[in-house]
GROMACS .gro file of C-alpha atoms in nm:
model
  407
    1MET     CA    1  -0.311  -3.233  -9.629
    2ALA     CA    2   0.038  -3.323  -9.818
    3SER     CA    3   0.142  -2.992  -9.887
    4ASP     CA    4   0.198  -2.978  -9.468
    5SER     CA    5   0.404  -3.227  -9.530
    6VAL     CA    6   0.811  -3.171  -9.492
    7PHE     CA    7   0.815  -3.440  -9.777
    8ALA     CA    8   0.595  -3.289 -10.022
    9ALA     CA    9   0.834  -3.160 -10.284
   10VAL     CA   10   0.936  -3.583 -10.289
   11VAL     CA   11   0.888  -3.646 -10.632
   12ARG     CA   12   0.743  -4.064 -10.729
   13ALA     CA   13   1.002  -4.315 -10.823
   14PRO     CA   14   0.992  -4.475 -11.143
   15GLU     CA   15   0.960  -4.839 -11.079
   16ASP     CA   16   1.233  -5.099 -11.055
   17PRO     CA   17   1.245  -5.187 -11.467
   18ILE     CA   18   1.242  -5.577 -11.324
   19LEU     CA   19   1.059  -5.557 -10.990
   20GLY     CA   20   0.809  -5.316 -11.158
   21VAL     CA   21   0.753  -5.613 -11.432
   22THR     CA   22   0.586  -5.866 -11.127
   23VAL     CA   23   0.401  -5.584 -10.998
   24ALA     CA   24   0.267  -5.525 -11.304
   25TYR     CA   25   0.186  -5.880 -11.336
   26ASN     CA   26   0.010  -6.003 -10.981
   27LYS     CA   27  -0.247  -5.688 -11.084
   28ASP     CA   28  -0.310  -5.880 -11.436
   29THR     CA   29  -0.640  -6.102 -11.364
   30SER     CA   30  -0.568  -6.337 -11.647
   31PRO     CA   31  -0.591  -6.710 -11.572
   32ASN     CA   32  -0.308  -6.739 -11.843
   33LYS     CA   33  -0.046  -6.493 -11.719
   34LEU     CA   34   0.302  -6.586 -11.718
   35ASN     CA   35   0.556  -6.359 -11.555
   36LEU     CA   36   0.919  -6.441 -11.734
   37GLY     CA   37   1.075  -6.119 -11.550
   38VAL     CA   38   1.148  -6.291 -11.220
   39GLY     CA   39   1.522  -6.395 -11.156
   40ALA     CA   40   1.441  -6.703 -10.901
   41TYR     CA   41   1.422  -7.056 -11.038
   42ARG     CA   42   1.087  -7.185 -11.041
   43THR     CA   43   0.934  -7.574 -11.023
   44GLU     CA   44   0.774  -7.738 -11.327
   45GLU     CA   45   0.474  -7.650 -11.172
   46GLY     CA   46   0.600  -7.289 -11.140
   47LYS     CA   47   0.594  -7.235 -10.749
   48PRO     CA   48   0.954  -7.161 -10.552
   49LEU     CA   49   1.177  -7.465 -10.423
   50VAL     CA   50   1.314  -7.490 -10.116
   51LEU     CA   51   1.603  -7.759 -10.197
   52ASN     CA   52   1.542  -8.054  -9.982
   53VAL     CA   53   1.938  -8.041  -9.812
   54VAL     CA   54   1.867  -7.680  -9.701
   55ARG     CA   55   1.555  -7.799  -9.543
   56ARG     CA   56   1.820  -8.039  -9.380
   57ALA     CA   57   2.048  -7.867  -9.269
   58GLU     CA   58   1.769  -7.601  -9.105
   59GLN     CA   59   1.647  -7.877  -8.917
   60ILE     CA   60   1.982  -7.973  -8.769
   61LEU     CA   61   2.007  -7.607  -8.693
   62VAL     CA   62   1.695  -7.579  -8.541
   63ASN     CA   63   1.773  -7.900  -8.324
   64ASP     CA   64   2.088  -7.771  -8.205
   65GLU     CA   65   2.051  -7.644  -7.871
   66SER     CA   66   2.375  -7.487  -7.819
   67ARG     CA   67   2.351  -7.249  -8.070
   68VAL     CA   68   2.262  -6.917  -7.985
   69LYS     CA   69   2.183  -6.584  -8.186
   70GLU     CA   70   2.455  -6.383  -8.094
   71TYR     CA   71   2.556  -6.145  -8.350
   72LEU     CA   72   2.866  -6.246  -8.567
   73GLY     CA   73   3.201  -6.060  -8.610
   74ILE     CA   74   3.223  -5.780  -8.864
   75THR     CA   75   3.356  -5.980  -9.120
   76GLY     CA   76   3.087  -6.335  -9.087
   77LEU     CA   77   3.081  -6.662  -8.970
   78ALA     CA   78   3.448  -6.779  -8.968
   79ASP     CA   79   3.320  -7.119  -9.175
   80PHE     CA   80   3.167  -6.988  -9.418
   81ASN     CA   81   3.404  -6.698  -9.536
   82LYS     CA   82   3.680  -7.032  -9.556
   83LEU     CA   83   3.429  -7.231  -9.738
   84SER     CA   84   3.308  -6.952  -9.979
   85ALA     CA   85   3.655  -6.904 -10.069
   86LYS     CA   86   3.739  -7.327 -10.180
   87LEU     CA   87   3.383  -7.317 -10.361
   88ILE     CA   88   3.486  -7.024 -10.601
   89LEU     CA   89   3.889  -7.073 -10.593
   90GLY     CA   90   3.875  -7.460 -10.594
   91ALA     CA   91   3.988  -7.662 -10.260
   92ASP     CA   92   4.374  -7.721 -10.373
   93SER     CA   93   4.399  -7.278 -10.484
   94PRO     CA   94   4.761  -7.172 -10.387
   95ALA     CA   95   4.616  -6.840 -10.336
   96ILE     CA   96   4.417  -6.998 -10.035
   97GLN     CA   97   4.714  -7.245  -9.925
   98ASP     CA   98   4.963  -6.900  -9.914
   99ASN     CA   99   4.666  -6.719  -9.722
  100ARG     CA  100   4.656  -6.467  -9.983
  101VAL     CA  101   4.315  -6.468  -9.997
  102THR     CA  102   4.041  -6.230  -9.755
  103THR     CA  103   3.660  -6.371  -9.761
  104VAL     CA  104   3.416  -6.157  -9.555
  105GLN     CA  105   3.055  -6.274  -9.566
  106CYS     CA  106   2.775  -6.034  -9.730
  107LEU     CA  107   2.419  -5.946  -9.813
  108SER     CA  108   2.422  -6.183 -10.079
  109GLY     CA  109   2.569  -6.088 -10.449
  110THR     CA  110   2.450  -5.730 -10.437
  111GLY     CA  111   2.575  -5.651 -10.071
  112SER     CA  112   2.915  -5.813 -10.168
  113LEU     CA  113   2.969  -5.600 -10.498
  114ARG     CA  114   2.888  -5.311 -10.242
  115VAL     CA  115   3.104  -5.366  -9.998
  116GLY     CA  116   3.417  -5.431 -10.322
  117ALA     CA  117   3.304  -5.092 -10.481
  118GLU     CA  118   3.344  -4.881 -10.123
  119PHE     CA  119   3.682  -5.061 -10.028
  120LEU     CA  120   3.779  -5.007 -10.403
  121ALA     CA  121   3.654  -4.616 -10.432
  122ARG     CA  122   3.877  -4.548 -10.075
  123HIS     CA  123   4.198  -4.758 -10.135
  124TYR     CA  124   4.233  -4.820 -10.498
  125HIS     CA  125   4.439  -4.602 -10.695
  126GLU     CA  126   4.139  -4.578 -10.979
  127HIS     CA  127   3.818  -4.494 -10.982
  128THR     CA  128   3.651  -4.608 -11.327
  129ILE     CA  129   3.469  -4.923 -11.348
  130TYR     CA  130   3.430  -5.101 -11.696
  131ILE     CA  131   3.089  -5.278 -11.765
  132PRO     CA  132   2.977  -5.507 -11.985
  133ASN     CA  133   2.696  -5.364 -12.203
  134PRO     CA  134   2.459  -5.533 -12.145
  135THR     CA  135   2.449  -5.601 -11.791
  136TRP     CA  136   2.239  -5.643 -11.499
  137GLY     CA  137   2.058  -5.333 -11.405
  138ASN     CA  138   2.175  -5.301 -11.038
  139HIS     CA  139   2.475  -5.340 -11.109
  140PRO     CA  140   2.582  -4.946 -11.243
  141LYS     CA  141   2.385  -4.792 -10.995
  142ILE     CA  142   2.606  -4.990 -10.688
  143PHE     CA  143   2.892  -4.915 -10.861
  144ASN     CA  144   2.799  -4.505 -10.905
  145LEU     CA  145   2.656  -4.514 -10.517
  146ALA     CA  146   2.978  -4.634 -10.402
  147GLY     CA  147   3.205  -4.338 -10.576
  148LEU     CA  148   3.336  -4.536 -10.888
  149SER     CA  149   3.259  -4.354 -11.246
  150VAL     CA  150   3.078  -4.652 -11.448
  151LYS     CA  151   3.175  -4.692 -11.829
  152THR     CA  152   3.077  -4.967 -12.046
  153TYR     CA  153   3.265  -5.222 -12.323
  154ARG     CA  154   3.080  -5.384 -12.566
  155TYR     CA  155   2.962  -5.740 -12.488
  156TYR     CA  156   2.629  -5.849 -12.683
  157ASP     CA  157   2.635  -5.856 -13.055
  158PRO     CA  158   2.223  -5.835 -13.156
  159ALA     CA  159   2.313  -5.914 -13.501
  160THR     CA  160   2.443  -6.286 -13.397
  161LYS     CA  161   2.245  -6.245 -13.104
  162GLY     CA  162   2.622  -6.353 -12.921
  163LEU     CA  163   2.923  -6.243 -12.794
  164ASP     CA  164   3.099  -5.921 -12.967
  165PHE     CA  165   3.421  -6.036 -12.876
  166GLN     CA  166   3.625  -5.810 -13.121
  167GLY     CA  167   3.463  -5.559 -12.971
  168LEU     CA  168   3.519  -5.647 -12.566
  169LEU     CA  169   3.863  -5.716 -12.694
  170GLU     CA  170   3.900  -5.299 -12.845
  171ASP     CA  171   3.768  -5.149 -12.531
  172LEU     CA  172   3.935  -5.291 -12.249
  173GLY     CA  173   4.234  -5.254 -12.486
  174ALA     CA  174   4.153  -4.906 -12.493
  175ALA     CA  175   4.089  -4.876 -12.127
  176PRO     CA  176   4.331  -4.703 -11.921
  177SER     CA  177   4.572  -4.904 -11.727
  178GLY     CA  178   4.475  -4.987 -11.376
  179ALA     CA  179   4.069  -4.947 -11.462
  180ILE     CA  180   3.847  -5.177 -11.286
  181VAL     CA  181   3.699  -5.417 -11.525
  182LEU     CA  182   3.326  -5.621 -11.398
  183LEU     CA  183   3.314  -5.932 -11.536
  184HIS     CA  184   3.027  -6.216 -11.481
  185ALA     CA  185   3.169  -6.509 -11.411
  186CYS     CA  186   2.956  -6.751 -11.594
  187ALA     CA  187   2.569  -6.747 -11.692
  188HIS     CA  188   2.593  -6.358 -11.802
  189ASN     CA  189   2.296  -6.183 -11.693
  190PRO     CA  190   2.065  -6.045 -11.873
  191THR     CA  191   2.189  -6.221 -12.227
  192GLY     CA  192   2.299  -6.593 -12.153
  193VAL     CA  193   2.609  -6.518 -12.348
  194ASP     CA  194   2.959  -6.613 -12.188
  195PRO     CA  195   3.321  -6.629 -12.341
  196THR     CA  196   3.471  -7.003 -12.448
  197LEU     CA  197   3.734  -7.077 -12.257
  198GLU     CA  198   3.987  -6.978 -12.531
  199GLN     CA  199   3.825  -6.630 -12.542
  200TRP     CA  200   3.855  -6.617 -12.131
  201GLU     CA  201   4.222  -6.693 -12.183
  202GLN     CA  202   4.230  -6.444 -12.447
  203ILE     CA  203   4.069  -6.164 -12.174
  204ARG     CA  204   4.296  -6.309 -11.951
  205GLN     CA  205   4.597  -6.200 -12.092
  206LEU     CA  206   4.488  -5.820 -12.227
  207ILE     CA  207   4.364  -5.724 -11.858
  208ARG     CA  208   4.686  -5.885 -11.764
  209SER     CA  209   4.918  -5.657 -12.032
  210LYS     CA  210   4.708  -5.402 -11.957
  211GLN     CA  211   4.747  -5.411 -11.538
  212LEU     CA  212   4.355  -5.366 -11.516
  213LEU     CA  213   4.182  -5.591 -11.231
  214PRO     CA  214   3.894  -5.805 -11.286
  215PHE     CA  215   3.618  -5.809 -11.057
  216PHE     CA  216   3.378  -6.109 -11.098
  217ASP     CA  217   3.054  -6.139 -11.037
  218SER     CA  218   2.919  -6.464 -10.962
  219ALA     CA  219   2.546  -6.552 -10.920
  220TYR     CA  220   2.523  -6.866 -11.091
  221GLN     CA  221   2.821  -7.121 -10.975
  222GLY     CA  222   2.650  -7.491 -11.049
  223PHE     CA  223   2.349  -7.284 -11.163
  224ALA     CA  224   2.486  -7.231 -11.531
  225SER     CA  225   2.625  -7.558 -11.644
  226GLY     CA  226   2.552  -7.791 -11.367
  227SER     CA  227   2.911  -7.780 -11.273
  228LEU     CA  228   3.049  -7.591 -10.986
  229ASP     CA  229   3.402  -7.674 -11.101
  230ALA     CA  230   3.333  -7.550 -11.487
  231ASP     CA  231   3.099  -7.233 -11.350
  232ALA     CA  232   3.435  -7.113 -11.164
  233GLU     CA  233   3.688  -7.192 -11.423
  234SER     CA  234   3.698  -6.800 -11.533
  235VAL     CA  235   3.749  -6.705 -11.170
  236ARG     CA  236   4.054  -6.950 -11.133
  237MET     CA  237   4.218  -6.850 -11.462
  238PHE     CA  238   4.277  -6.547 -11.308
  239VAL     CA  239   4.333  -6.644 -10.990
  240ALA     CA  240   4.574  -6.906 -11.145
  241ASP     CA  241   4.860  -6.677 -11.239
  242GLY     CA  242   4.969  -6.509 -10.972
  243GLY     CA  243   4.775  -6.202 -10.997
  244GLU     CA  244   4.515  -5.991 -10.810
  245CYS     CA  245   4.090  -6.007 -10.823
  246LEU     CA  246   3.794  -5.956 -10.643
  247ALA     CA  247   3.482  -6.201 -10.635
  248ALA     CA  248   3.186  -6.115 -10.491
  249GLN     CA  249   2.948  -6.490 -10.478
  250SER     CA  250   2.595  -6.525 -10.365
  251TYR     CA  251   2.423  -6.856 -10.263
  252ALA     CA  252   2.037  -6.671 -10.373
  253LYS     CA  253   2.004  -6.901 -10.715
  254ASN     CA  254   2.256  -7.217 -10.645
  255MET     CA  255   2.090  -7.299 -10.319
  256GLY     CA  256   1.800  -7.153 -10.390
  257LEU     CA  257   1.850  -6.886 -10.069
  258TYR     CA  258   1.700  -6.552 -10.182
  259GLY     CA  259   1.597  -6.379  -9.908
  260GLU     CA  260   1.811  -6.482  -9.629
  261ARG     CA  261   2.052  -6.270  -9.845
  262VAL     CA  262   2.365  -6.490  -9.843
  263GLY     CA  263   2.671  -6.386 -10.022
  264ALA     CA  264   3.064  -6.370  -9.973
  265LEU     CA  265   3.367  -6.111 -10.121
  266SER     CA  266   3.696  -6.252 -10.166
  267ILE     CA  267   3.970  -6.035 -10.222
  268VAL     CA  268   4.282  -6.267 -10.396
  269CYS     CA  269   4.622  -6.041 -10.303
  270LYS     CA  270   4.953  -6.043 -10.366
  271ALA     CA  271   5.068  -6.136  -9.986
  272ALA     CA  272   4.975  -6.235  -9.681
  273ASP     CA  273   5.028  -5.969  -9.506
  274VAL     CA  274   4.844  -5.738  -9.780
  275ALA     CA  275   4.553  -5.991  -9.738
  276SER     CA  276   4.521  -5.930  -9.390
  277ARG     CA  277   4.565  -5.502  -9.428
  278VAL     CA  278   4.280  -5.540  -9.671
  279GLU     CA  279   4.055  -5.738  -9.448
  280SER     CA  280   4.070  -5.462  -9.185
  281GLN     CA  281   3.946  -5.180  -9.382
  282LEU     CA  282   3.706  -5.415  -9.517
  283LYS     CA  283   3.614  -5.417  -9.194
  284LEU     CA  284   3.586  -5.035  -9.181
  285VAL     CA  285   3.373  -5.034  -9.485
  286ILE     CA  286   3.100  -5.298  -9.309
  287ARG     CA  287   3.043  -5.146  -8.970
  288PRO     CA  288   2.906  -4.832  -9.014
  289MET     CA  289   2.725  -5.029  -9.328
  290TYR     CA  290   2.523  -5.317  -9.153
  291SER     CA  291   2.759  -5.359  -8.872
  292ASN     CA  292   2.743  -5.756  -8.924
  293PRO     CA  293   2.562  -5.999  -9.131
  294PRO     CA  294   2.290  -6.243  -9.064
  295ILE     CA  295   2.388  -6.557  -8.959
  296HIS     CA  296   2.100  -6.795  -9.034
  297GLY     CA  297   2.156  -6.806  -9.407
  298ALA     CA  298   2.550  -6.841  -9.344
  299SER     CA  299   2.498  -7.169  -9.121
  300ILE     CA  300   2.272  -7.321  -9.385
  301VAL     CA  301   2.542  -7.288  -9.626
  302ALA     CA  302   2.800  -7.391  -9.389
  303ALA     CA  303   2.652  -7.711  -9.301
  304ILE     CA  304   2.593  -7.808  -9.623
  305LEU     CA  305   3.006  -7.721  -9.793
  306LYS     CA  306   3.142  -7.895  -9.488
  307ASP     CA  307   2.948  -8.196  -9.449
  308SER     CA  308   3.078  -8.478  -9.762
  309GLU     CA  309   2.719  -8.624  -9.742
  310MET     CA  310   2.514  -8.270  -9.769
  311TYR     CA  311   2.765  -8.154 -10.021
  312ARG     CA  312   2.738  -8.434 -10.264
  313GLU     CA  313   2.337  -8.365 -10.196
  314TRP     CA  314   2.372  -8.042 -10.292
  315THR     CA  315   2.536  -8.108 -10.625
  316VAL     CA  316   2.248  -8.371 -10.763
  317GLU     CA  317   2.003  -8.085 -10.649
  318LEU     CA  318   2.157  -7.818 -10.836
  319LYS     CA  319   2.216  -7.971 -11.140
  320ALA     CA  320   1.842  -8.085 -11.176
  321MET     CA  321   1.748  -7.733 -11.154
  322ALA     CA  322   2.016  -7.640 -11.408
  323ASP     CA  323   1.941  -7.939 -11.631
  324ARG     CA  324   1.526  -7.847 -11.590
  325ILE     CA  325   1.668  -7.484 -11.728
  326LEU     CA  326   1.845  -7.669 -12.025
  327SER     CA  327   1.500  -7.830 -12.114
  328MET     CA  328   1.310  -7.579 -12.088
  329ARG     CA  329   1.559  -7.422 -12.401
  330GLN     CA  330   1.524  -7.665 -12.615
  331GLN     CA  331   1.127  -7.707 -12.542
  332LEU     CA  332   1.075  -7.363 -12.662
  333PHE     CA  333   1.375  -7.386 -12.977
  334GLU     CA  334   1.146  -7.667 -13.090
  335ALA     CA  335   0.820  -7.540 -13.042
  336LEU     CA  336   0.945  -7.216 -13.231
  337SER     CA  337   1.142  -7.441 -13.523
  338ALA     CA  338   0.757  -7.617 -13.551
  339ARG     CA  339   0.568  -7.280 -13.549
  340GLY     CA  340   0.821  -7.178 -13.837
  341THR     CA  341   0.840  -6.872 -13.650
  342PRO     CA  342   1.082  -6.603 -13.911
  343GLY     CA  343   1.409  -6.565 -13.772
  344ASP     CA  344   1.658  -6.814 -13.621
  345TRP     CA  345   1.609  -6.907 -13.273
  346SER     CA  346   1.910  -7.161 -13.213
  347HIS     CA  347   2.059  -6.872 -12.963
  348ILE     CA  348   1.817  -6.994 -12.742
  349ILE     CA  349   1.993  -7.287 -12.699
  350LYS     CA  350   2.317  -7.166 -12.711
  351GLN     CA  351   2.263  -6.878 -12.476
  352ILE     CA  352   2.342  -7.058 -12.099
  353GLY     CA  353   2.195  -7.011 -11.750
  354MET     CA  354   1.862  -6.872 -11.622
  355PHE     CA  355   1.824  -6.560 -11.893
  356THR     CA  356   1.726  -6.589 -12.253
  357PHE     CA  357   1.811  -6.219 -12.445
  358THR     CA  358   1.530  -6.321 -12.690
  359GLY     CA  359   1.607  -6.067 -12.935
  360LEU     CA  360   1.240  -5.933 -12.927
  361ASN     CA  361   1.226  -5.556 -12.941
  362SER     CA  362   0.977  -5.342 -12.684
  363GLU     CA  363   0.733  -5.286 -12.902
  364GLN     CA  364   0.689  -5.665 -12.942
  365VAL     CA  365   0.711  -5.738 -12.596
  366ALA     CA  366   0.464  -5.483 -12.526
  367PHE     CA  367   0.230  -5.671 -12.745
  368MET     CA  368   0.295  -5.996 -12.623
  369THR     CA  369   0.173  -5.830 -12.298
  370LYS     CA  370  -0.107  -5.670 -12.427
  371GLU     CA  371  -0.231  -6.010 -12.592
  372TYR     CA  372  -0.092  -6.265 -12.423
  373HIS     CA  373  -0.049  -6.149 -12.080
  374ILE     CA  374   0.319  -6.289 -12.102
  375TYR     CA  375   0.518  -6.032 -11.868
  376MET     CA  376   0.921  -5.986 -11.876
  377THR     CA  377   1.130  -5.709 -11.922
  378SER     CA  378   1.127  -5.412 -12.228
  379ASP     CA  379   1.469  -5.525 -12.312
  380GLY     CA  380   1.311  -5.940 -12.432
  381ARG     CA  381   1.471  -6.086 -12.170
  382ILE     CA  382   1.327  -6.399 -11.999
  383SER     CA  383   1.394  -6.606 -11.705
  384MET     CA  384   1.388  -6.930 -11.817
  385ALA     CA  385   1.305  -7.083 -11.511
  386GLY     CA  386   1.008  -6.917 -11.526
  387LEU     CA  387   0.853  -7.145 -11.807
  388SER     CA  388   0.721  -7.518 -11.768
  389SER     CA  389   0.609  -7.790 -12.049
  390ARG     CA  390   0.255  -7.675 -11.979
  391THR     CA  391   0.363  -7.277 -12.030
  392VAL     CA  392   0.617  -7.286 -12.361
  393PRO     CA  393   0.315  -7.366 -12.625
  394HIS     CA  394   0.124  -7.016 -12.478
  395LEU     CA  395   0.506  -6.843 -12.497
  396ALA     CA  396   0.594  -7.000 -12.843
  397ASP     CA  397   0.289  -6.871 -13.007
  398ALA     CA  398   0.291  -6.520 -12.848
  399ILE     CA  399   0.695  -6.479 -12.971
  400HIS     CA  400   0.521  -6.636 -13.304
  401ALA     CA  401   0.227  -6.404 -13.328
  402ALA     CA  402   0.475  -6.045 -13.215
  403VAL     CA  403   0.755  -6.177 -13.464
  404THR     CA  404   0.506  -6.219 -13.779
  405CYS     CA  405   0.254  -5.911 -13.685
  406SER     CA  406   0.618  -5.650 -13.675
  407THR     CA  407   0.756  -5.806 -14.000
   0.00000   0.00000   0.00000
């Protein structure tokens, strides 16, 4: 009997709000069902995509008989770390040239954030981190569990479906000196709303004048605009001023390496000797957590980044993914316009990246799931990558019906 179990008092935990969408979708038997909750790229046919350049790199690795399956060091694959820092900070970054950057390989973006958070909880004088409202659902959990106190700053304005820039400046301006600030490098999740370069410059000036510590989450470099350099501009701006910052990188989206869990944490310091000491402490965070990272995914990334031909091939494939998402935005906007759906839907083409914050409320989302078998998170966030030219009309019909019924 269950009551005999020493775990009998364990209560059932709620489904993860994002992963739970897929669970519900999988149970639905409708042939018209559509999953727009998943944060992973899909082709026009609705299938997962393995990049050709990734297959090429894997083939090279498989055929290399000198490769072994030995443990990596605690900080991971050296080539991968060096190339990852160059990718986000720029090949000519003075911080890299001065050896002021320490980079460690981690378990994708989530692991990179967690390692960075644990390091800050142990070695940084301020334990409060300000995160945007809203933000990715895992962010507050990661930072709380690492021992940081989580507060929010205003970010999204529901009225304009754009950036609440004034609110952002006010809240960060009121933050205590030294507080940590989480910033999405590009393609803000879940809203798809990014500051302009001019706004980024104002944010940088405020953060530096208040001596706040920026912690970037870069999950979509190259995937937002199709340009690796443009999508890293915000981070490079903060490194160019000589100040310190952290950056968590993920190769899940931009190389399609979701299940390989490939990520990196870079900490930019004031001096080379500080960076060296920081790395020694990062090892003490990682060793009891997972000891050392996996070799396969990092080897794929390193092979692509260090070969100029494969790198070029990657940028072409990456731009094709970004362009397909831009096309889905345009098609959905045009489909809603053609139906005369009440409201202004221009935010769909103004927002950027994998996700669109539609502005639909939880009742409208529930209606669309029940009547149209369309699945998304209750806050109205949809993954544009889950759409195709074939399914855009179905989604537009559902949004039109949901909005019309509730107005």
